[in-house]
Coordinates of C-alpha atoms in Angstrom, one line a residue:
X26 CA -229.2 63.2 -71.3
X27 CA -232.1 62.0 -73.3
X28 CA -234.3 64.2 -75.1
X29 CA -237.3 63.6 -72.7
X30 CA -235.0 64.9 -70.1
X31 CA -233.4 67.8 -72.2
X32 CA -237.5 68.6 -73.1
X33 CA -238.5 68.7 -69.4
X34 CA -235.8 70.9 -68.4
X35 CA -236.7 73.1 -70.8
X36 CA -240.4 72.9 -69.6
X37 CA -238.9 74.0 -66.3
X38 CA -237.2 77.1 -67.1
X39 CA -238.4 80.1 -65.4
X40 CA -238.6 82.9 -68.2
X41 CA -239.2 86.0 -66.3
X42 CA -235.8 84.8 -64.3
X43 CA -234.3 84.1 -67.0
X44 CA -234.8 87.5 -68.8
X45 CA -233.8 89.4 -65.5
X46 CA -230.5 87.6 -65.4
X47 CA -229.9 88.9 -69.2
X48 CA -231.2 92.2 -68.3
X49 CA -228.3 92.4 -65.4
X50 CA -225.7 91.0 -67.6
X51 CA -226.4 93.0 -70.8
X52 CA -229.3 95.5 -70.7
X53 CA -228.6 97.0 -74.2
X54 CA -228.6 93.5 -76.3
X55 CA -231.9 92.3 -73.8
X56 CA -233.8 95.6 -74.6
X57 CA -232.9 95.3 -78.4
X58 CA -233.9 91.9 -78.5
X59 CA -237.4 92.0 -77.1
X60 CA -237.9 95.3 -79.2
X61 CA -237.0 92.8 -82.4
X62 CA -239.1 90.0 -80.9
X63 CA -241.7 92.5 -79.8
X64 CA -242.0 93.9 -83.4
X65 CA -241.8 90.6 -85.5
X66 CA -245.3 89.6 -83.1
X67 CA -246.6 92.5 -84.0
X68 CA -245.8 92.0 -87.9
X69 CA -247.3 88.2 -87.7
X70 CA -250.5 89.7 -85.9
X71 CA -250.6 92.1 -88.2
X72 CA -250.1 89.7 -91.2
X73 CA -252.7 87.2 -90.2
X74 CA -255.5 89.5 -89.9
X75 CA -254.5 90.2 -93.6
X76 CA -254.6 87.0 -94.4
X77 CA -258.2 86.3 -93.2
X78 CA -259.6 89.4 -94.4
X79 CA -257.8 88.1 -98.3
X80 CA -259.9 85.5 -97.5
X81 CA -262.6 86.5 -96.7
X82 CA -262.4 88.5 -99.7
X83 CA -261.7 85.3 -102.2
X84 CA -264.7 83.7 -100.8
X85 CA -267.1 86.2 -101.8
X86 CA -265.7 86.3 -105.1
X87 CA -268.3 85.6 -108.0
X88 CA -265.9 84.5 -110.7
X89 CA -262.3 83.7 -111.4
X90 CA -261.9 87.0 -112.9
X91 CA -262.7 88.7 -109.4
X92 CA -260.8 85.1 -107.9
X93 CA -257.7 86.6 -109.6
X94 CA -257.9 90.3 -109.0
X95 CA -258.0 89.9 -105.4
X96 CA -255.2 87.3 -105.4
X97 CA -253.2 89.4 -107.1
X98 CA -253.9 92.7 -104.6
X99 CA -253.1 90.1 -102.0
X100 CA -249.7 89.1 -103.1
X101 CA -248.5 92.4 -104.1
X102 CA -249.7 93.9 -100.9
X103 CA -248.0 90.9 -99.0
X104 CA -244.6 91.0 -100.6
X105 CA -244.2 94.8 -100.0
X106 CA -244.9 94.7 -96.3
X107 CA -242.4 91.4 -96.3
X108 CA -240.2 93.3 -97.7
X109 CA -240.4 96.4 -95.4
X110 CA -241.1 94.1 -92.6
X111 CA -237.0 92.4 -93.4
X112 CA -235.6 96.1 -93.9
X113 CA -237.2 97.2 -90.5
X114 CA -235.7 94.4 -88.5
X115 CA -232.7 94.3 -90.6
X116 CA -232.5 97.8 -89.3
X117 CA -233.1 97.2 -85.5
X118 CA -230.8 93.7 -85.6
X119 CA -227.8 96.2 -86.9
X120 CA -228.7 99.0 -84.5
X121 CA -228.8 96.5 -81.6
X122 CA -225.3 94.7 -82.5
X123 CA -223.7 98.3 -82.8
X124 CA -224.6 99.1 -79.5
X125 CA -224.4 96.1 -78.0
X126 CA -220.5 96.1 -79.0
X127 CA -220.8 99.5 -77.9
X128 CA -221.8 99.0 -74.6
X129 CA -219.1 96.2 -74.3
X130 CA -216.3 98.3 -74.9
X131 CA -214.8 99.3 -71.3
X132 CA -213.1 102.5 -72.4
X133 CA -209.6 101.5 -71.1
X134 CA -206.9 101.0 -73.7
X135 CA -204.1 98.9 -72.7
X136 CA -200.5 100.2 -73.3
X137 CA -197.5 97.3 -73.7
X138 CA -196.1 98.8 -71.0
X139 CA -198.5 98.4 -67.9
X140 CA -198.0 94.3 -67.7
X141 CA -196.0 93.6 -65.0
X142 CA -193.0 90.9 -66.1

């Protein structure tokens, strides 16, 4: 397979079919994914708006002085809601493992004894 053919297969992929088949095969790990995918959207969004505004805000700037101030408030500002941005989905990426496993687990131990020789 070429990648011209590998890209138009993948062109061709029906996601809504796709994401029902995950749904029947593993609810818990589909629902915790599109909650983590749902949520880093959300954070970008979120983000670039923040971004312009900062912008917006260095352009009417009237010195370096002000130039500075505001790319400092920026980048502090920025790196905190990184950093609580990595410990929220850090937090939902564990939660959704642990009951992923969870839900695979089919609640029947196995004894040496029951396999017929």
């Amino acid at each position: 397979m070429n990648v011209n053919d590998k890209a138009s297969t993948i062109a061709n992929i029906d996601l809504p079919a796709i994401t029902v088949a995950m749904m029947a095969t593993n609810p818990v790990a589909t629902k915790g994914w599109l909650d983590v995918i749902s949520e880093s959207t959300r954070f970008v969004n979120n983000r670039l708006q923040e971004n312009m505004n900062a912008q917006s805000a260095m352009l009417a700037c009237k010195n370096p002085g002000e130039l500075l101030q505001v790319q400092a408030e920026f980048y502090e500002i920025a790196l905190a809601q990184y950093a609580e941005e990595f410990t929220r989905l850090y937090r939902m990426i564990s939660t959704t493992t642990i009951n992923t496993a969870e839900d695979a687990r089919t609640g029947h131990a196995r004894r040496y004894d029951d396999i017929p020789l």
